[in-house]
Amino acid sequence: MVRIVRASASELEAAVQALRDGEPVAFPTETVYGLGANAQNPAAVRRLFELKGRPANHPVIVHLDSPRYLHRWVREVPEVAEKLAERFWPGPLTLVLPRSSTVHDVVTGGQDTIAVRVPAHPMAQQLLTAFGGGIAAPSANRYGRISPTRAEHVRDEFGDAVRVILDGGECQIGLESTIVAFDGGRARLLRPGAVTLAQLQEALGEVLVTAGGETPRVPGSTSSHYAPGTPMQIVPQDEIDARASALSEGGQRIAVLAQRLPLSTYPYVTWINAGRRAEAYGHDLYANLRTLDKAGCALILVQDVPEDPRWDVIRDRLRRGAALGVAGDDREAAAVLGVLP
Ligand code: TXA
Ligand code: MG
């Protein structure tokens, strides 16, 4: 059961004060937790990058409580974008639109576009409404790591460096928002998410999909950051038991993320059965990966997920995570591609 809680008046007041003072505030959305700053305060947004260890020229999403002040951030809203906003906001959808000239470069990474989202989580809504402005917020994790889906994950990531964390319980969806950009009036899916390609197509007809789901590369970005995590490998569905048992017999501690119980007991294997329901699997995915990452194993084996549109987002995140796990040098590429920064 997902517990949706609201912030108390004093929690809200502290969070709004922090934003006004240029301090970061972590808050829940229905996708993942965000690390927020006043989007109109460039120094405060810069501080988010420092905290995350993320290169300064990566763009961030600006969160709004409703589309009513969209024109303050965006130069024009193509008709197709309007349709999506009407249909899916508030919700797990981010729209990349032409930026207004008053938006600070630090928010957009110097690009001519800005990513905006109206989240549905009641606590995010409370915060945005009480603050009254746009909140720039990347996912509340250090650069190159998994997005947080619980307040305790944010604490694990940042300790005392982030003083104000609004605890809204577990994120309902648990995977980052769908990102859509617009090419001359046509919608382009940049990052798959809870709003599915099929839903976008149903709303608009045609939707372009960039091969590999790439978001535009950020010019001149370099990475000196490397966060060690347990390498992750995707294993064909019917080979998971054989692989886990063979590796653990060789004396290695192995972690497994599967959709069922193991067929027998294997020494040195930490096995999580995340079930066969895509929604529940997605909701728990990042928490499960965090648990397995802490289990002191040499490798995380992930049982591949079904070839079914309901599993598309999950497959996307697993592929990106596995790409990261195989080679640290791919981190920058994968980060720019979307999910893990
Ligand atoms: O669900 C989410 O989207 C969460 C919650 C907190 O809203 N946020 C999130 O932010 O995942 P972040 O910073 O971890 O990922 C945002 C992605 C990045 O891949 C970034 O490159 C892309 O959005 N993005 C931001 N502005 C963009 C722009 N102007 N053009 C293209 N991509 C952009
Ligand atoms: Mg992120």
CSV table of C-alpha atoms and ligand atoms in Angstrom, one decimal:
chain,number,residue,atom,x,y,z
A,1,MET,CA,0.0,0.0,0.0
A,2,VAL,CA,1.3,3.4,-0.9
A,3,ARG,CA,0.8,5.9,1.9
A,4,ILE,CA,0.1,9.4,0.7
A,5,VAL,CA,0.7,11.9,3.4
A,6,ARG,CA,0.4,15.7,3.6
A,7,ALA,CA,2.9,18.0,5.2
A,8,SER,CA,2.0,19.8,8.4
A,9,ALA,CA,1.8,23.6,8.5
A,10,SER,CA,5.1,23.9,10.3
A,11,GLU,CA,6.9,21.5,7.9
A,12,LEU,CA,5.6,23.4,5.0
A,13,GLU,CA,6.6,26.7,6.5
A,14,ALA,CA,10.1,25.5,7.1
A,15,ALA,CA,10.4,24.2,3.5
A,16,VAL,CA,9.1,27.5,2.0
A,17,GLN,CA,11.4,29.5,4.2
A,18,ALA,CA,14.4,27.4,3.1
A,19,LEU,CA,13.5,27.9,-0.6
A,20,ARG,CA,13.3,31.7,0.0
A,21,ASP,CA,16.7,31.6,1.8
A,22,GLY,CA,18.2,29.9,-1.2
A,23,GLU,CA,18.5,26.5,0.5
A,24,PRO,CA,17.7,23.1,-1.0
A,25,VAL,CA,14.5,21.3,-0.1
A,26,ALA,CA,13.9,17.6,-0.9
A,27,PHE,CA,10.3,16.7,-1.6
A,28,PRO,CA,8.3,13.8,-2.9
A,29,THR,CA,6.7,13.6,-6.3
A,30,GLU,CA,4.7,10.6,-7.6
A,31,THR,CA,7.7,9.6,-9.7
A,32,VAL,CA,10.8,10.0,-7.5
A,33,TYR,CA,12.0,12.5,-4.8
A,34,GLY,CA,13.3,15.8,-6.2
A,35,LEU,CA,16.0,18.1,-4.7
A,36,GLY,CA,14.5,21.5,-5.1
A,37,ALA,CA,15.6,25.1,-5.2
A,38,ASN,CA,13.9,28.4,-6.1
A,39,ALA,CA,14.2,28.3,-9.9
A,40,GLN,CA,14.6,32.1,-10.0
A,41,ASN,CA,17.6,32.0,-7.7
A,42,PRO,CA,20.6,31.0,-9.8
A,43,ALA,CA,22.9,30.6,-6.8
A,44,ALA,CA,20.4,28.2,-5.2
A,45,VAL,CA,20.2,26.2,-8.4
A,46,ARG,CA,23.9,26.1,-8.7
A,47,ARG,CA,24.1,24.7,-5.1
A,48,LEU,CA,22.0,21.7,-6.3
A,49,PHE,CA,24.6,20.8,-8.8
A,50,GLU,CA,27.3,21.1,-6.2
A,51,LEU,CA,25.4,18.9,-3.8
A,52,LYS,CA,24.7,16.3,-6.5
A,53,GLY,CA,28.2,16.5,-8.0
A,54,ARG,CA,26.5,17.0,-11.3
A,55,PRO,CA,28.2,18.9,-14.2
A,56,ALA,CA,26.8,22.5,-14.1
A,57,ASN,CA,25.6,22.5,-17.7
A,58,HIS,CA,23.0,19.7,-17.3
A,59,PRO,CA,19.5,21.1,-17.5
A,60,VAL,CA,17.0,20.6,-14.8
A,61,ILE,CA,13.2,20.3,-14.7
A,62,VAL,CA,11.2,23.3,-13.3
A,63,HIS,CA,8.2,22.1,-11.3
A,64,LEU,CA,5.0,24.2,-11.2
A,65,ASP,CA,1.8,23.8,-9.2
A,66,SER,CA,-0.4,24.2,-12.3
A,67,PRO,CA,0.0,25.5,-15.9
A,68,ARG,CA,-1.4,28.9,-15.0
A,69,TYR,CA,2.0,30.6,-14.8
A,70,LEU,CA,3.6,28.5,-17.6
A,71,HIS,CA,4.0,31.7,-19.7
A,72,ARG,CA,6.5,33.0,-17.2
A,73,TRP,CA,8.8,30.1,-18.1
A,74,VAL,CA,7.9,29.3,-21.7
A,75,ARG,CA,8.0,31.4,-24.8
A,76,GLU,CA,5.3,29.5,-26.7
A,77,VAL,CA,3.3,26.3,-26.2
A,78,PRO,CA,2.8,24.3,-29.4
A,79,GLU,CA,-0.7,23.0,-29.8
A,80,VAL,CA,0.4,19.4,-29.4
A,81,ALA,CA,2.1,20.3,-26.0
A,82,GLU,CA,-1.1,21.9,-24.9
A,83,LYS,CA,-3.0,18.8,-25.6
A,84,LEU,CA,-0.6,16.7,-23.5
A,85,ALA,CA,-0.6,19.2,-20.7
A,86,GLU,CA,-4.4,19.2,-20.6
A,87,ARG,CA,-4.5,15.4,-20.6
A,88,PHE,CA,-1.6,14.4,-18.3
A,89,TRP,CA,-1.0,17.3,-15.9
A,90,PRO,CA,-0.8,17.1,-13.0
A,91,GLY,CA,1.2,13.9,-13.5
A,92,PRO,CA,4.4,12.1,-14.4
A,93,LEU,CA,5.0,14.0,-17.6
A,94,THR,CA,7.7,16.6,-18.4
A,95,LEU,CA,7.5,18.8,-21.5
A,96,VAL,CA,10.5,20.4,-23.1
A,97,LEU,CA,9.4,23.8,-24.5
A,98,PRO,CA,11.1,27.0,-25.9
A,99,ARG,CA,12.3,28.9,-22.8
A,100,SER,CA,11.3,32.4,-21.9
A,101,SER,CA,14.1,35.0,-22.0
A,102,THR,CA,13.8,35.5,-18.2
A,103,VAL,CA,14.8,31.9,-17.3
A,104,HIS,CA,18.3,31.6,-15.9
A,105,ASP,CA,20.9,29.7,-17.9
A,106,VAL,CA,21.8,27.5,-15.0
A,107,VAL,CA,18.3,26.0,-15.2
A,108,THR,CA,18.4,25.2,-18.9
A,109,GLY,CA,22.1,24.4,-19.1
A,110,GLY,CA,22.3,27.3,-21.6
A,111,GLN,CA,19.9,25.6,-24.0
A,112,ASP,CA,17.0,27.4,-25.7
A,113,THR,CA,14.5,25.0,-24.2
A,114,ILE,CA,13.2,24.5,-20.6
A,115,ALA,CA,11.8,21.3,-19.2
A,116,VAL,CA,8.6,21.8,-17.1
A,117,ARG,CA,6.4,19.5,-15.1
A,118,VAL,CA,3.3,19.8,-12.9
A,119,PRO,CA,3.6,16.9,-10.4
A,120,ALA,CA,0.5,15.4,-8.9
A,121,HIS,CA,1.8,14.3,-5.5
A,122,PRO,CA,-0.2,16.1,-2.8
A,123,MET,CA,2.9,17.1,-0.9
A,124,ALA,CA,4.6,18.5,-4.0
A,125,GLN,CA,1.4,20.4,-4.8
A,126,GLN,CA,1.3,21.8,-1.2
A,127,LEU,CA,4.9,22.9,-1.4
A,128,LEU,CA,4.6,24.5,-4.9
A,129,THR,CA,1.4,26.3,-4.0
A,130,ALA,CA,2.7,27.6,-0.7
A,131,PHE,CA,6.0,28.7,-2.3
A,132,GLY,CA,4.2,30.3,-5.2
A,133,GLY,CA,7.0,30.0,-7.7
A,134,GLY,CA,8.8,27.4,-9.9
A,135,ILE,CA,11.0,24.9,-8.2
A,136,ALA,CA,14.0,23.6,-10.1
A,137,ALA,CA,14.5,20.0,-9.1
A,138,PRO,CA,16.7,17.2,-10.4
A,139,SER,CA,16.2,13.8,-8.8
A,140,ALA,CA,17.5,13.9,-5.2
A,141,ASN,CA,20.5,11.5,-5.7
A,142,ARG,CA,24.2,12.1,-6.2
A,143,TYR,CA,25.3,12.2,-9.8
A,144,GLY,CA,25.4,8.7,-11.4
A,145,ARG,CA,23.3,7.0,-8.7
A,146,ILE,CA,19.8,5.6,-8.5
A,147,SER,CA,16.9,8.0,-8.0
A,148,PRO,CA,15.4,8.0,-4.5
A,149,THR,CA,11.9,6.8,-4.0
A,150,ARG,CA,11.8,7.2,-0.1
A,151,ALA,CA,12.8,10.0,2.2
A,152,GLU,CA,15.4,7.7,3.8
A,153,HIS,CA,17.1,7.3,0.4
A,154,VAL,CA,17.5,11.1,0.3
A,155,ARG,CA,19.0,11.0,3.8
A,156,ASP,CA,21.4,8.2,2.7
A,157,GLU,CA,22.5,10.3,-0.3
A,158,PHE,CA,23.0,13.6,1.4
A,159,GLY,CA,23.1,13.2,5.2
A,160,ASP,CA,23.0,16.6,6.9
A,161,ALA,CA,23.8,18.5,3.7
A,162,VAL,CA,20.1,18.7,3.0
A,163,ARG,CA,18.4,20.0,6.1
A,164,VAL,CA,14.8,20.0,4.9
A,165,ILE,CA,13.4,16.8,3.6
A,166,LEU,CA,9.6,16.5,3.2
A,167,ASP,CA,8.7,12.9,3.9
A,168,GLY,CA,5.8,11.9,1.7
A,169,GLY,CA,6.3,8.2,2.1
A,170,GLU,CA,7.1,5.9,-0.9
A,171,CYS,CA,6.7,7.4,-4.3
A,172,GLN,CA,3.6,6.0,-6.0
A,173,ILE,CA,5.3,5.3,-9.4
A,174,GLY,CA,8.9,5.0,-8.4
A,175,LEU,CA,10.4,5.7,-11.9
A,176,GLU,CA,11.2,9.2,-13.4
A,177,SER,CA,8.7,11.1,-15.5
A,178,THR,CA,8.2,10.7,-19.2
A,179,ILE,CA,10.0,13.5,-21.1
A,180,VAL,CA,8.6,14.8,-24.4
A,181,ALA,CA,10.1,17.5,-26.6
A,182,PHE,CA,8.6,19.1,-29.8
A,183,ASP,CA,10.2,19.2,-33.3
A,184,GLY,CA,8.3,21.6,-35.5
A,185,GLY,CA,4.9,20.8,-34.0
A,186,ARG,CA,5.6,17.1,-33.6
A,187,ALA,CA,6.1,15.4,-30.3
A,188,ARG,CA,9.2,13.4,-29.6
A,189,LEU,CA,9.6,11.0,-26.7
A,190,LEU,CA,13.0,11.6,-25.0
A,191,ARG,CA,12.6,9.5,-21.9
A,192,PRO,CA,10.0,6.8,-21.4
A,193,GLY,CA,8.1,6.9,-18.1
A,194,ALA,CA,4.7,6.2,-16.5
A,195,VAL,CA,2.9,8.1,-19.3
A,196,THR,CA,3.4,5.4,-22.0
A,197,LEU,CA,4.1,5.8,-25.6
A,198,ALA,CA,0.7,4.3,-26.3
A,199,GLN,CA,-1.0,7.0,-24.2
A,200,LEU,CA,1.0,9.7,-26.0
A,201,GLN,CA,0.0,8.3,-29.4
A,202,GLU,CA,-3.6,8.0,-28.3
A,203,ALA,CA,-3.6,11.7,-27.4
A,204,LEU,CA,-1.7,12.9,-30.4
A,205,GLY,CA,-1.6,10.4,-33.2
A,206,GLU,CA,2.0,10.5,-34.3
A,207,VAL,CA,4.9,10.6,-31.7
A,208,LEU,CA,8.6,10.4,-32.8
A,209,VAL,CA,10.9,8.3,-30.8
A,210,THR,CA,14.6,9.0,-30.7
A,211,ALA,CA,16.7,5.8,-31.2
A,212,GLY,CA,17.9,4.7,-27.8
A,213,GLY,CA,15.7,7.2,-26.0
A,214,GLU,CA,18.4,9.9,-26.0
A,215,THR,CA,17.8,13.3,-24.6
A,216,PRO,CA,19.9,16.0,-26.4
A,217,ARG,CA,23.5,15.9,-25.4
A,218,VAL,CA,24.6,18.7,-23.2
A,219,PRO,CA,27.4,20.6,-25.0
A,220,GLY,CA,30.9,20.3,-23.7
A,221,SER,CA,30.0,18.2,-20.6
A,222,THR,CA,32.8,16.3,-19.0
A,223,SER,CA,32.8,14.0,-16.0
A,224,SER,CA,35.3,13.5,-13.3
A,225,HIS,CA,32.7,11.9,-11.1
A,226,TYR,CA,32.6,8.2,-10.5
A,227,ALA,CA,30.3,6.5,-8.0
A,228,PRO,CA,31.1,2.9,-7.5
A,229,GLY,CA,28.0,0.7,-7.5
A,230,THR,CA,27.6,-3.0,-7.8
A,231,PRO,CA,27.8,-4.0,-11.5
A,232,MET,CA,24.5,-5.1,-12.9
A,233,GLN,CA,23.9,-7.7,-15.6
A,234,ILE,CA,20.6,-8.6,-17.3
A,235,VAL,CA,20.2,-12.4,-17.7
A,236,PRO,CA,17.6,-14.1,-20.0
A,237,GLN,CA,14.5,-15.1,-18.0
A,238,ASP,CA,15.0,-18.8,-18.0
A,239,GLU,CA,18.8,-18.7,-17.2
A,240,ILE,CA,18.6,-16.8,-14.0
A,241,ASP,CA,18.8,-19.8,-11.6
A,242,ALA,CA,21.6,-21.4,-13.6
A,243,ARG,CA,23.7,-18.2,-13.7
A,244,ALA,CA,23.2,-17.4,-10.0
A,245,SER,CA,24.0,-20.9,-8.9
A,246,ALA,CA,27.1,-21.3,-11.2
A,247,LEU,CA,28.5,-18.0,-10.0
A,248,SER,CA,27.9,-18.5,-6.3
A,249,GLU,CA,29.4,-22.0,-6.5
A,250,GLY,CA,32.5,-20.3,-7.7
A,251,GLY,CA,32.5,-18.6,-4.3
A,252,GLN,CA,31.2,-15.2,-5.3
A,253,ARG,CA,28.4,-13.4,-3.4
A,254,ILE,CA,25.7,-12.7,-5.9
A,255,ALA,CA,22.6,-10.6,-5.7
A,256,VAL,CA,19.5,-11.4,-7.8
A,257,LEU,CA,16.5,-9.3,-8.8
A,258,ALA,CA,13.9,-11.7,-10.2
A,259,GLN,CA,10.2,-12.0,-10.8
A,260,ARG,CA,9.8,-15.2,-8.9
A,261,LEU,CA,11.3,-17.3,-6.1
A,262,PRO,CA,14.5,-19.3,-6.8
A,263,LEU,CA,14.1,-22.9,-7.9
A,264,SER,CA,16.3,-24.1,-5.0
A,265,THR,CA,18.6,-22.5,-2.4
A,266,TYR,CA,22.0,-21.3,-3.5
A,267,PRO,CA,24.8,-20.5,-1.2
A,268,TYR,CA,26.0,-16.8,-1.3
A,269,VAL,CA,22.9,-15.6,-3.2
A,270,THR,CA,20.8,-12.7,-2.0
A,271,TRP,CA,17.6,-13.1,-4.0
A,272,ILE,CA,14.7,-10.6,-4.2
A,273,ASN,CA,11.5,-11.7,-5.8
A,274,ALA,CA,10.0,-8.5,-7.1
A,275,GLY,CA,7.0,-10.2,-8.6
A,276,ARG,CA,5.3,-10.4,-12.0
A,277,ARG,CA,3.2,-7.2,-11.9
A,278,ALA,CA,4.9,-4.4,-13.8
A,279,GLU,CA,3.4,-1.6,-11.6
A,280,ALA,CA,4.6,-3.1,-8.3
A,281,TYR,CA,8.0,-4.1,-9.8
A,282,GLY,CA,8.5,-0.5,-11.0
A,283,HIS,CA,7.4,1.0,-7.7
A,284,ASP,CA,9.9,-1.1,-5.8
A,285,LEU,CA,12.7,-1.2,-8.4
A,286,TYR,CA,15.0,1.5,-7.1
A,287,ALA,CA,14.5,0.5,-3.4
A,288,ASN,CA,15.3,-3.1,-4.4
A,289,LEU,CA,18.5,-2.1,-6.3
A,290,ARG,CA,19.6,0.0,-3.3
A,291,THR,CA,19.1,-3.0,-1.0
A,292,LEU,CA,21.0,-5.3,-3.3
A,293,ASP,CA,23.7,-2.7,-3.8
A,294,LYS,CA,24.3,-2.7,0.0
A,295,ALA,CA,24.4,-6.5,0.2
A,296,GLY,CA,28.1,-6.6,-0.4
A,297,CYS,CA,27.8,-8.7,-3.6
A,298,ALA,CA,30.2,-8.8,-6.6
A,299,LEU,CA,27.4,-8.6,-9.1
A,300,ILE,CA,23.7,-7.9,-9.4
A,301,LEU,CA,22.0,-10.3,-11.8
A,302,VAL,CA,18.6,-9.1,-13.0
A,303,GLN,CA,16.2,-11.5,-14.5
A,304,ASP,CA,15.1,-10.0,-17.8
A,305,VAL,CA,11.6,-8.6,-17.9
A,306,PRO,CA,8.7,-9.6,-20.3
A,307,GLU,CA,8.6,-8.2,-23.8
A,308,ASP,CA,5.4,-6.3,-23.1
A,309,PRO,CA,4.6,-2.6,-23.3
A,310,ARG,CA,3.7,-2.5,-19.6
A,311,TRP,CA,7.4,-3.3,-18.9
A,312,ASP,CA,8.9,-0.8,-21.4
A,313,VAL,CA,9.9,1.8,-18.8
A,314,ILE,CA,11.4,-0.8,-16.5
A,315,ARG,CA,13.3,-2.4,-19.3
A,316,ASP,CA,14.7,1.0,-20.3
A,317,ARG,CA,15.9,1.8,-16.7
A,318,LEU,CA,17.4,-1.7,-16.3
A,319,ARG,CA,19.3,-1.4,-19.6
A,320,ARG,CA,20.7,2.0,-18.6
A,321,GLY,CA,21.6,0.7,-15.2
A,322,ALA,CA,23.4,-2.3,-16.7
A,323,ALA,CA,25.2,-0.1,-19.1
A,324,LEU,CA,26.5,1.9,-16.2
A,325,GLY,CA,27.4,-1.2,-14.3
A,326,VAL,CA,29.5,-2.7,-17.1
A,327,ALA,CA,31.8,0.3,-17.5
A,328,GLY,CA,32.3,3.3,-15.3
A,329,ASP,CA,33.2,5.4,-18.3
A,330,ASP,CA,29.7,4.9,-19.6
A,331,ARG,CA,28.3,6.8,-16.7
A,332,GLU,CA,28.6,10.2,-18.2
A,333,ALA,CA,26.9,8.9,-21.4
A,334,ALA,CA,24.1,7.2,-19.5
A,335,ALA,CA,23.7,10.2,-17.2
A,336,VAL,CA,23.3,12.5,-20.2
A,337,LEU,CA,20.9,10.0,-21.7
A,338,GLY,CA,18.6,10.6,-18.9
A,339,VAL,CA,18.0,8.5,-15.9
A,340,LEU,CA,20.8,8.5,-13.4
A,341,PRO,CA,22.1,12.0,-13.0
B,1,TXA,O1,10.4,12.3,-12.4
B,1,TXA,C1,11.2,13.2,-12.7
B,1,TXA,O2,11.4,13.7,-13.8
B,1,TXA,C2,12.1,13.7,-11.5
B,1,TXA,C3,11.2,14.4,-10.5
B,1,TXA,C4,12.0,15.0,-9.4
B,1,TXA,O3,10.5,15.4,-11.2
B,1,TXA,N1,13.2,14.5,-12.0
B,1,TXA,C5,14.2,14.1,-12.7
B,1,TXA,O4,15.2,15.0,-12.9
B,1,TXA,O5,14.3,12.9,-13.0
B,1,TXA,P1,16.6,14.7,-13.5
B,1,TXA,O6,17.4,16.0,-13.4
B,1,TXA,O7,17.2,13.6,-12.7
B,1,TXA,O8,16.4,14.3,-14.9
B,1,TXA,C6,15.9,15.3,-15.8
B,1,TXA,C7,16.2,15.0,-17.2
B,1,TXA,C8,17.7,15.0,-17.5
B,1,TXA,O9,18.0,13.8,-18.3
B,1,TXA,C9,17.8,16.2,-18.4
B,1,TXA,O10,18.8,16.0,-19.3
B,1,TXA,C10,16.5,16.3,-19.0
B,1,TXA,O11,15.6,16.0,-18.0
B,1,TXA,N2,16.2,17.7,-19.4
B,1,TXA,C11,16.1,18.8,-18.6
B,1,TXA,N3,15.9,19.9,-19.3
B,1,TXA,C12,16.0,19.6,-20.6
B,1,TXA,C13,15.9,20.3,-21.8
B,1,TXA,N4,15.8,21.6,-21.8
B,1,TXA,N5,16.0,19.6,-22.9
B,1,TXA,C14,16.2,18.2,-22.9
B,1,TXA,N6,16.3,17.5,-21.8
B,1,TXA,C15,16.2,18.2,-20.6
B,2,MG,MG,18.1,12.1,-12.1
